Tab-separated table of C-alpha atoms in Angstrom:
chain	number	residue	atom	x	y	z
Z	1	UNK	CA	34.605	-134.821	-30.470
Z	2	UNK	CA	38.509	-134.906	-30.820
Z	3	UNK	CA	40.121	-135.826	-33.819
Z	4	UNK	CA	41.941	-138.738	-32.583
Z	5	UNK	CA	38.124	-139.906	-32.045
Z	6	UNK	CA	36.550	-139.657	-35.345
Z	7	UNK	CA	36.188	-141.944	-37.271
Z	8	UNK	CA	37.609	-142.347	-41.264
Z	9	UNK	CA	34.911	-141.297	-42.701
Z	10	UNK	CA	34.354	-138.783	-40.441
Z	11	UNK	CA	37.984	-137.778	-40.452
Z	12	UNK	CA	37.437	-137.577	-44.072
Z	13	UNK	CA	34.133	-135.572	-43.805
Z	14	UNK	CA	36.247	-132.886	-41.536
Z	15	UNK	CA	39.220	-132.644	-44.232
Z	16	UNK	CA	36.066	-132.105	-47.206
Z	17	UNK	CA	34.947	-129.255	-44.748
Z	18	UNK	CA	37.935	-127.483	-44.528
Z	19	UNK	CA	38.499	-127.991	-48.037
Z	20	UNK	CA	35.788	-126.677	-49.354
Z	21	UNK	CA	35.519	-123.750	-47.149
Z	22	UNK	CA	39.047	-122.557	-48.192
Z	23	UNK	CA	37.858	-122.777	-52.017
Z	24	UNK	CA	34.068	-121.463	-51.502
Z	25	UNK	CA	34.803	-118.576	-49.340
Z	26	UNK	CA	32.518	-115.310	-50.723
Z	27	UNK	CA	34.132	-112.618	-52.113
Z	28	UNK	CA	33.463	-109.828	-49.137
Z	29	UNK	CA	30.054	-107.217	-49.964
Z	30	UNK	CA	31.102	-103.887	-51.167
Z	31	UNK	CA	29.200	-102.899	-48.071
Z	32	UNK	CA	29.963	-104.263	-44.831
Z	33	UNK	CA	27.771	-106.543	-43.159
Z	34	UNK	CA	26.578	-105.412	-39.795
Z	35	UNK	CA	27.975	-107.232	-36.821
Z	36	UNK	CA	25.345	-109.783	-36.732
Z	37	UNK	CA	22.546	-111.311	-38.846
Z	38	UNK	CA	19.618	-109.506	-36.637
Z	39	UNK	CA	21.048	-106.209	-38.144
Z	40	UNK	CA	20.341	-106.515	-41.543
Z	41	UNK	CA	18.172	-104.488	-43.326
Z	42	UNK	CA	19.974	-103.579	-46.313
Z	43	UNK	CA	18.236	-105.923	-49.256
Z	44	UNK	CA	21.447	-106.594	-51.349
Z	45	UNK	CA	23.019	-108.191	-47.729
Z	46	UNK	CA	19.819	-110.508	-47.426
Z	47	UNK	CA	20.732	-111.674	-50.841
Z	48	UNK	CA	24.341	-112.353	-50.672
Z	49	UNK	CA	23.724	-113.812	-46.857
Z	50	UNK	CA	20.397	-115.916	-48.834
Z	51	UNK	CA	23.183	-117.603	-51.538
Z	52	UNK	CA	26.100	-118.260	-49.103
Z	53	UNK	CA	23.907	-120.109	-46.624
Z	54	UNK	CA	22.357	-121.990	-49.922
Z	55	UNK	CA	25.908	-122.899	-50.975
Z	56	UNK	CA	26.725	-124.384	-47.545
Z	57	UNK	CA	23.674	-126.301	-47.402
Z	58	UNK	CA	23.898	-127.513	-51.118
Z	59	UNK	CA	27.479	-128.944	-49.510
Z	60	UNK	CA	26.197	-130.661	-46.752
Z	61	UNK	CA	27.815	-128.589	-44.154
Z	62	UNK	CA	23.702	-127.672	-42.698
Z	63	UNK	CA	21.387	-130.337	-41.634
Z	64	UNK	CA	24.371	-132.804	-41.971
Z	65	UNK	CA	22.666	-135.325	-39.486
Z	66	UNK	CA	19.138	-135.203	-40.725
Z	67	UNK	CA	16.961	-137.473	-43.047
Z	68	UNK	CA	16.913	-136.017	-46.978
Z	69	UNK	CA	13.008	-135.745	-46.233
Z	70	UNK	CA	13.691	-132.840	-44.189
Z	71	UNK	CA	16.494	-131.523	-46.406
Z	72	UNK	CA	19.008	-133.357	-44.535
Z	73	UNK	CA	22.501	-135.122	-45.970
Z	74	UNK	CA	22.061	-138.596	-44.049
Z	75	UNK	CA	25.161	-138.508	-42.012
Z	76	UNK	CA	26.405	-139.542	-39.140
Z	77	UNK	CA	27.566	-137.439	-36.470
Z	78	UNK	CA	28.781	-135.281	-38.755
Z	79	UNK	CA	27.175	-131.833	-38.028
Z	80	UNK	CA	29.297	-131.139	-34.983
Z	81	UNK	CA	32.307	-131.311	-36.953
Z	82	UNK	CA	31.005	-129.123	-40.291
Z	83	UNK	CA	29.958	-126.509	-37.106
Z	84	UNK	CA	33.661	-126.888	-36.228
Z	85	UNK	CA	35.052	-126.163	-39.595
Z	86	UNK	CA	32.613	-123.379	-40.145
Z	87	UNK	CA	33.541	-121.456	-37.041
Z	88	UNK	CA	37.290	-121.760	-37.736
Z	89	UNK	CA	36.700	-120.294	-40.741
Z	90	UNK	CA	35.821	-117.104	-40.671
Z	91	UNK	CA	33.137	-116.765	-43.131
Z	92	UNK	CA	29.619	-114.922	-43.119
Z	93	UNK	CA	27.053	-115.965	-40.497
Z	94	UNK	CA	24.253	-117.866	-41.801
Z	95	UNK	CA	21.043	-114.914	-42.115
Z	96	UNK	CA	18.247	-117.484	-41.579
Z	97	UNK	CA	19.362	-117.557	-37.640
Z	98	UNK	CA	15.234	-117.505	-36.285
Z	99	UNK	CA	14.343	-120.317	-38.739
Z	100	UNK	CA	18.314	-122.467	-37.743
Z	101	UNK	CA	18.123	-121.461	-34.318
Z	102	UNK	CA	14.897	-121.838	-33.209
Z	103	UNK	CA	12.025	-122.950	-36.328
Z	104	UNK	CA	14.227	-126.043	-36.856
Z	105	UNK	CA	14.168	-127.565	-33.506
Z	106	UNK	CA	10.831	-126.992	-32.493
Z	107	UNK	CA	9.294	-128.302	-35.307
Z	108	UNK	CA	11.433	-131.234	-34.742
Z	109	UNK	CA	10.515	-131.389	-31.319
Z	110	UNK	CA	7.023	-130.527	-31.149
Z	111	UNK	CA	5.537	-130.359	-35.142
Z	112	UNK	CA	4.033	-133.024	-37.032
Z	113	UNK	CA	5.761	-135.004	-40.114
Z	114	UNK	CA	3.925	-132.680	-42.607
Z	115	UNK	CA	5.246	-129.463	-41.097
Z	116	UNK	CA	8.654	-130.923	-40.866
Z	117	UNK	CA	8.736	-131.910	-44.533
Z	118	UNK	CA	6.988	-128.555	-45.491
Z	119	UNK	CA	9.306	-125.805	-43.817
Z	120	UNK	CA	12.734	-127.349	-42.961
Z	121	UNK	CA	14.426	-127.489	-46.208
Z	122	UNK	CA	13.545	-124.048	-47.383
Z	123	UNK	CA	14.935	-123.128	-43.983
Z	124	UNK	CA	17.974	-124.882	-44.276
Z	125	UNK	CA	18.570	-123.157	-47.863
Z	126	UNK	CA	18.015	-119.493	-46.500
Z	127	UNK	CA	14.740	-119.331	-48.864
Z	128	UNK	CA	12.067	-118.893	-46.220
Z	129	UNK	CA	13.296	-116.717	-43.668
Z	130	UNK	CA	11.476	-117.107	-40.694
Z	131	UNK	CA	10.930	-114.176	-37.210
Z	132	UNK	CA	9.496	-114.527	-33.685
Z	133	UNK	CA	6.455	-113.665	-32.881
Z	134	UNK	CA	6.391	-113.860	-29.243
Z	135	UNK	CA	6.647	-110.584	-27.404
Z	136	UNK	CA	4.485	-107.746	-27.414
Z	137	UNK	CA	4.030	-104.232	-26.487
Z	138	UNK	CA	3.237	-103.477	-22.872
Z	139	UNK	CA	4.100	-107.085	-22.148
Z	140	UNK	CA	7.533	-106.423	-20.429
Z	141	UNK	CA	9.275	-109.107	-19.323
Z	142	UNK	CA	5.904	-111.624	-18.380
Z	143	UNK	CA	5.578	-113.331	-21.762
Z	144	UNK	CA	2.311	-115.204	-20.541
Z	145	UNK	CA	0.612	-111.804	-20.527
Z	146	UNK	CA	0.200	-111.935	-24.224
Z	147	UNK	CA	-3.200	-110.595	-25.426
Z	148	UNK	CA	-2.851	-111.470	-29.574
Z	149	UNK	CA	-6.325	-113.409	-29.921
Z	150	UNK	CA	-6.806	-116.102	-31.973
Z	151	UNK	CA	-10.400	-117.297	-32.741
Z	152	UNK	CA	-11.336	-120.110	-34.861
Z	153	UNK	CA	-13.890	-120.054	-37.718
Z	154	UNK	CA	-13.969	-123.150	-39.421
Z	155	UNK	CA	-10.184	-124.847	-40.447
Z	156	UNK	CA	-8.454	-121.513	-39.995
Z	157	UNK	CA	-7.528	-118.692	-36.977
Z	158	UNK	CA	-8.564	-115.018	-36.943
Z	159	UNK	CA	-5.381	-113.339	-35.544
Z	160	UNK	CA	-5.455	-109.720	-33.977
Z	161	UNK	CA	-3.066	-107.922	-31.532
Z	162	UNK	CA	0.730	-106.557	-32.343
Z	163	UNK	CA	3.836	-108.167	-31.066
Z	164	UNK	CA	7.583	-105.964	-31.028
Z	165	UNK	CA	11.224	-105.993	-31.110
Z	166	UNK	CA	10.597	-108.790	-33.875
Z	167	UNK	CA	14.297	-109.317	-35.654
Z	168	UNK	CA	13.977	-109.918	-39.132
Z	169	UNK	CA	10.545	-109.410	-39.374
Z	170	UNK	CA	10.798	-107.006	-42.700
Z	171	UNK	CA	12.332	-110.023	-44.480
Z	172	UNK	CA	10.763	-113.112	-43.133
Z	173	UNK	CA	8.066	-115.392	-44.857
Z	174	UNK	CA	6.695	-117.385	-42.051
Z	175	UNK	CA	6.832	-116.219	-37.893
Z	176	UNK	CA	6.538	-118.534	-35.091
Z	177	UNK	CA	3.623	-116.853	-33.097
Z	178	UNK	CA	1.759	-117.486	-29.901
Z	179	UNK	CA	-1.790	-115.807	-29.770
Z	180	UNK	CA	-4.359	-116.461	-26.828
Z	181	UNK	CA	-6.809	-118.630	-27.366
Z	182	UNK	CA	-8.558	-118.862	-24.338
Z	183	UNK	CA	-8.467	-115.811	-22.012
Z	184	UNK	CA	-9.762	-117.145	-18.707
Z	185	UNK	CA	-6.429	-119.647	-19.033
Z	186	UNK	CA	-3.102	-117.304	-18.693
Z	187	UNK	CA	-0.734	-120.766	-19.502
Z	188	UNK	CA	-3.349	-123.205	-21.098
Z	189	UNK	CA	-5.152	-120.529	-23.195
Z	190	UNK	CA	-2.161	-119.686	-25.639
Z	191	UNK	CA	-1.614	-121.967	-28.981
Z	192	UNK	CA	1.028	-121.986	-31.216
Z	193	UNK	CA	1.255	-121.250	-34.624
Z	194	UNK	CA	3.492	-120.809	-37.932
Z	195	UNK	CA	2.009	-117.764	-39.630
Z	196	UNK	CA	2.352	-116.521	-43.188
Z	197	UNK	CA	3.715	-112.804	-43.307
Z	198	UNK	CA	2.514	-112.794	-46.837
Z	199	UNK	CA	-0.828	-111.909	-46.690
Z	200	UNK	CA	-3.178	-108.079	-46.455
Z	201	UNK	CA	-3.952	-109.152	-42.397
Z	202	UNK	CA	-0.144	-108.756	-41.452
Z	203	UNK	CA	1.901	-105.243	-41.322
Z	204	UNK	CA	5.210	-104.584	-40.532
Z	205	UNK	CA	6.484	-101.170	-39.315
Z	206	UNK	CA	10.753	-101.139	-38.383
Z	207	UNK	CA	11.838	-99.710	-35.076
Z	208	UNK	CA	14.166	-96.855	-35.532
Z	209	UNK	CA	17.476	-96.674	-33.148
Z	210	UNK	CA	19.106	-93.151	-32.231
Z	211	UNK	CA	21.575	-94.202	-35.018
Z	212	UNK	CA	18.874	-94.479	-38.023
Z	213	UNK	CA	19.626	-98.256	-37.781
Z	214	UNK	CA	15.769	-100.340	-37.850
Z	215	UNK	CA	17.254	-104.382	-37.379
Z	216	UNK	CA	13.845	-104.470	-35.365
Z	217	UNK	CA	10.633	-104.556	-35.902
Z	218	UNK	CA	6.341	-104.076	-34.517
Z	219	UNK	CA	4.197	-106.320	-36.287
Z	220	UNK	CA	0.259	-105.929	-36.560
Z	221	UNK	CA	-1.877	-108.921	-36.984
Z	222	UNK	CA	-5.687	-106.998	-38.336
Z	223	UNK	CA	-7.892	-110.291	-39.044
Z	224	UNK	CA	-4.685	-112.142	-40.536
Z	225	UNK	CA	-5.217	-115.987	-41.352
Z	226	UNK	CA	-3.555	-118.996	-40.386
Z	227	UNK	CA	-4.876	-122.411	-41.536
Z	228	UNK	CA	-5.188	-124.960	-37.954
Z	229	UNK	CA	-2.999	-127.163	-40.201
Z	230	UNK	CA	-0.126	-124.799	-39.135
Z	231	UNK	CA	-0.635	-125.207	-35.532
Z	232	UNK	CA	2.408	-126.894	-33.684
Z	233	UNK	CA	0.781	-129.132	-31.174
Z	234	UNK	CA	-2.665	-129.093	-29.637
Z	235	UNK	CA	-4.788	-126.142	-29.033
Z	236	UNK	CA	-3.661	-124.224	-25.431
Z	237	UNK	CA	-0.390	-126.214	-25.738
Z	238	UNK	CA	1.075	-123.025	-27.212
Z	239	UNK	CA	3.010	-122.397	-23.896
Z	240	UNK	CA	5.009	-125.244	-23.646
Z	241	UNK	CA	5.661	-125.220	-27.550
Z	242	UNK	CA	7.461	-121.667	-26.789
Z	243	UNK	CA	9.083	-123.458	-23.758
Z	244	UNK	CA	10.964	-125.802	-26.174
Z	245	UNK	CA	11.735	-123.128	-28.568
Z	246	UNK	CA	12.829	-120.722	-26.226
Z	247	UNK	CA	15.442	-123.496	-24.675
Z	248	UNK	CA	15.952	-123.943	-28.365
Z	249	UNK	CA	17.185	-120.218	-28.023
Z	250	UNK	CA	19.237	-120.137	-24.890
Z	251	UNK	CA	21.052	-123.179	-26.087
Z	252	UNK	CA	22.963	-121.298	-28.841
Z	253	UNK	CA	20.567	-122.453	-31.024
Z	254	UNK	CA	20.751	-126.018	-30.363
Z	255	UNK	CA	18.925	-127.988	-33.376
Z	256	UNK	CA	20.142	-128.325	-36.831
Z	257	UNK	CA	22.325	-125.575	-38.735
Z	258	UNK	CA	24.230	-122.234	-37.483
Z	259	UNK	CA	22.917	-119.671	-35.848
Z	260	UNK	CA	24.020	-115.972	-36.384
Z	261	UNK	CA	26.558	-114.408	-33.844
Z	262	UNK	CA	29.207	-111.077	-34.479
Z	263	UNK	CA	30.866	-111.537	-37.619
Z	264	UNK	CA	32.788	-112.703	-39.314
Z	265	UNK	CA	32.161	-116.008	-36.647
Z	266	UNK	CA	29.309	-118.401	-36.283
Z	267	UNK	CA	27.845	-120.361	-33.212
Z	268	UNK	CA	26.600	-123.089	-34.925
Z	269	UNK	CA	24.860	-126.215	-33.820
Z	270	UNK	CA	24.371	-130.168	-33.448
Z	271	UNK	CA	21.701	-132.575	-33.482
């Protein structure tokens, strides 16, 4: 949207932007950041990254568009041009990039009203951060191949099985993870679920690079719980779920919020 086609308020909402990311800028860390938000590992950079997202959210300038319910602001067409002012600004990248980028708008697309009031606005203020659970070792490049099982006993799923290269896992509260329900069914036998990461079942061990640096992660599922309330859609829908998050993904992130890119710039995204 140009500027000679906003509106006033808009217009208005574009000059508060600008204004308040020229006063609010953060002081820089006394240790770098690494080039982008997948790269963190360093617990005093979560921190810093956590309150500077919180500020910008606490100012309206995340989940602009949305209903309060969700942690939104109630505007109109308004998160385009906070993404705008954001990018031009040359600020820190928002750390919560998995839970922006690709939580948000699958659980807008494809969760229930519970869920959405549940999870977004702790996303929004950087509290929750969120991973992917999706690929796994020995999977390669055929993500329907996944062999995490998920059995139900009672209102809950027994999850076992392992899934790698999982950014952000040493940090994150809650994963997006697909687990096979139903072997005999390679596309209709995988479900989708939002699974704690705090809790004995679930282990994280960092991948190492050449350099020392560990921004990814293996994650091992031994009997780990997650209540059928946390299910995104129906059972054995899990593979089109992950269609709409990976598009989610591919799209820049396209939902609510900023996703992380090289700093000191965001890609951020719309409604």
């Amino acid at each position: 949207m140009s500027e000679k086609q906003l509106t006033q308020s808009q217009q208005e909402f574009r000059e508060y932007c600008a204004r308040w990311l020229e006063e609010n800028k953060p002081e820089p860390h006394p240790i770098p950041l690494p080039q982008a938000a997948y790269e963190v590992t360093d617990p005093s950079h979560l921190t810093y990254l956590q309150d500077w997202q919180a500020k910008c959210w606490e100012a309206g300038l995340i989940a602009s568009d949305l209903p309060k319910r969700y942690g939104g602001h109630d505007m109109t067409d308004c998160q385009a041009i906070a993404s705008a002012e954001v990018r031009k600004a040359g600020v820190p990248y928002f750390i919560n990039w998995i839970g922006l980028g690709m939580a948000v708008p699958t659980l807008l697309e494809c969760g229930n009203e519970a869920q959405r009031e549940r999870f977004l606005p702790p996303i929004f203020s950087g509290e929750d951060i969120w991973c992917q659970g999706f690929s796994e070792p020995g999977a390669g490049s055929d993500l329907a191949s996944l062999q995490t099982s998920a059995v139900k006993e009672g209102d809950h799923w027994v999850i076992n099985g392992s899934k790698v290269w999982t950014s952000l896992g040493h940090f994150a509260k809650y994963m997006l993870l697909l687990a096979r329900n139903d072997k005999a069914d390679k596309y209709g036998g995988i479900t989708y679920f939002l699974a704690d990461m705090d809790q004995p079942g679930v282990s994280v061990k960092p991948i190492h690079k050449m350099t020392g640096e560990s921004g990814f992660n293996e994650v091992f599922l031994d009997n780990a719980i997650v209540e059928d309330h946390l299910r995104v859609g129906n059972v054995g829908d899990g593979w089109k779920v992950a269609m709409a998050t990976l598009t989610s993904e591919r799209g820049a992130g396209v939902g609510v919020g900023a996703v992380a890119s090289e700093s000191p710039t965001l890609v951020m995204a719309q409604v």
